[in-house]
Steps between C-alpha positions, in 0.01 A plus 500: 500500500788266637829629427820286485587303828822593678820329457541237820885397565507194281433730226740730607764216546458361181462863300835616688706216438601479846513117489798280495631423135503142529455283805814214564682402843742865467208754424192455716211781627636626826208475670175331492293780385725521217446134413146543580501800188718282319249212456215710467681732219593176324117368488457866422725463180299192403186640571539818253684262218170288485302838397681482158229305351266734589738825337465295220096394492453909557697580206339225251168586633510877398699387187169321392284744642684777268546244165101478535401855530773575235399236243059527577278272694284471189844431311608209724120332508508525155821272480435276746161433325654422219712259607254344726328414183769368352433199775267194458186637675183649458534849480772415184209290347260681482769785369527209236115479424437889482810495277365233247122682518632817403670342198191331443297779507757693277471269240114461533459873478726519175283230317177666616634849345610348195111340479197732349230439691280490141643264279638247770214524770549206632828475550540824600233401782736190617769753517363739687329240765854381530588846614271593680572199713872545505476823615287379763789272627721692478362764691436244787902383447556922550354528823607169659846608368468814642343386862764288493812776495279719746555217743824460418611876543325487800694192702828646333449810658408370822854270512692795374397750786556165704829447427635849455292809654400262799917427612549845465299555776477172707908486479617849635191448810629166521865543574513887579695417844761352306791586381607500123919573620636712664662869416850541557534625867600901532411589110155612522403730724175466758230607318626298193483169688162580652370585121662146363367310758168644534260365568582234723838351463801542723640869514850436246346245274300538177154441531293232227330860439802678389621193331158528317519861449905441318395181309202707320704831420813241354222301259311845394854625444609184235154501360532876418853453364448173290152677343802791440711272369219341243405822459807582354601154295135589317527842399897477331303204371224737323773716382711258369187429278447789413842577328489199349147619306643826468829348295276281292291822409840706432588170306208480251577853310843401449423131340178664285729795364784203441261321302357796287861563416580115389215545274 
């Protein structure tokens, strides 16, 4: 397995600080190896601030991967559903149609209860045709219905791996020689550098895979401590309700035995 590359000296240069504060007419590299390092620890600088868009894109992306295993696959396809039907197409009407044939049927099926078979024969015959045929349709209405949410779970499965299991993958290949930013030089020792930047990124700097690593310890973290948290709010909650049942049941002696003594 690759390890971390080595630091090279425009790392070095840049991690050390050995560069000129600013650069005017007084204060100027001394030689041209030092201007050389200067330049390239500049476009160095630039280069690492333009991987804060990715620190952030890691840290959404196992936000939403944790909110979905939290909440329920089965929970969130359930919502979206519904307010996919909520929209002008044809999944919401026929949603509409099996709607209107169970009511249909419900009112069909009352009538033909409330019918004897003997002394209104024919009606009860209408009735039950009626139902028979209802049923029937709405049966059919059932199992488009339900083809039609099987198809539905299936693409929005597919575009959620797609847009959150796949980056967490493709991402951390993608730009594993990069590097996030960079450690403060002299505080870490070796092997502490080589295990932030493994697998690939500069020896000093914290790799997208340690980045990864942080970003899905920090959201498991404020998931545990805001289910804590609701945790909490619900059960004073409960027993706040259950006082208040318990002083209504201490309450109702005391007014009965008040009124038996009025009388």
């Amino acid at each position: 397995m690759e390890g971390p590359v080595s630091r090279d000296p425009l790392t070095e240069a840049l991690r050390t600080s050995m560069l000129p504060t600013h650069v005017g007419h007084e204060i100027w590299p001394a030689s041209a190896s030092e201007l050389h390092n200067y330049h390239a620890a500049h476009a160095l600088i630039l280069l690492t601030a333009d991987m804060s868009h990715l620190l952030v894109l890691v840290f959404v992306i196992e936000a939403v991967v944790h909110t979905v295993n939290a909440v329920g696959a089965a929970a969130i396809n359930d919502l979206i559903w519904t307010a996919v039907n909520l929209l002008p197409i044809a999944t919401s009407e026929e949603a509409k149609k099996k709607k209107k044939l169970q009511v249909d049927y419900l009112k069909v099926r009352g009538e033909l209860n409330a019918t004897s078979s003997q002394d209104e024969f024919a009606k009860w015959a209408k009735l039950r045709r009626q139902h028979d045929k209802l049923l029937e349709q709405l049966e059919a209405a059932k199992k488009n219905q339900e083809a039609a949410r099987a198809t539905f779970d299936k693409y929005l499965t597919a575009a959620r791996l797609i847009l959150t299991r796949a980056p967490q993958y493709i991402i951390p290949f993608w730009y594993g020689k990069e590097a996030m930013f960079w450690l403060p030089y002299g505080w870490f020792p070796y092997w502490a550098e080589w295990l932030i930047s493994f697998p690939r990124a500069p020896l000093g700097s914290v790799s997208i895979a340690s980045w990864q690593l942080a970003c899905t310890g920090m959201v498991t973290l404020i998931g545990e401590l805001v289910t804590g948290i609701g945790g909490l709010v619900a059960a004073m909650g409960r027993k706040q309700e259950v006082k208040e049942k318990q002083g209504k049941r201490m309450e109702e002696p005391v007014k009965a035995e008040s009124e038996k003594k009025e009388l």
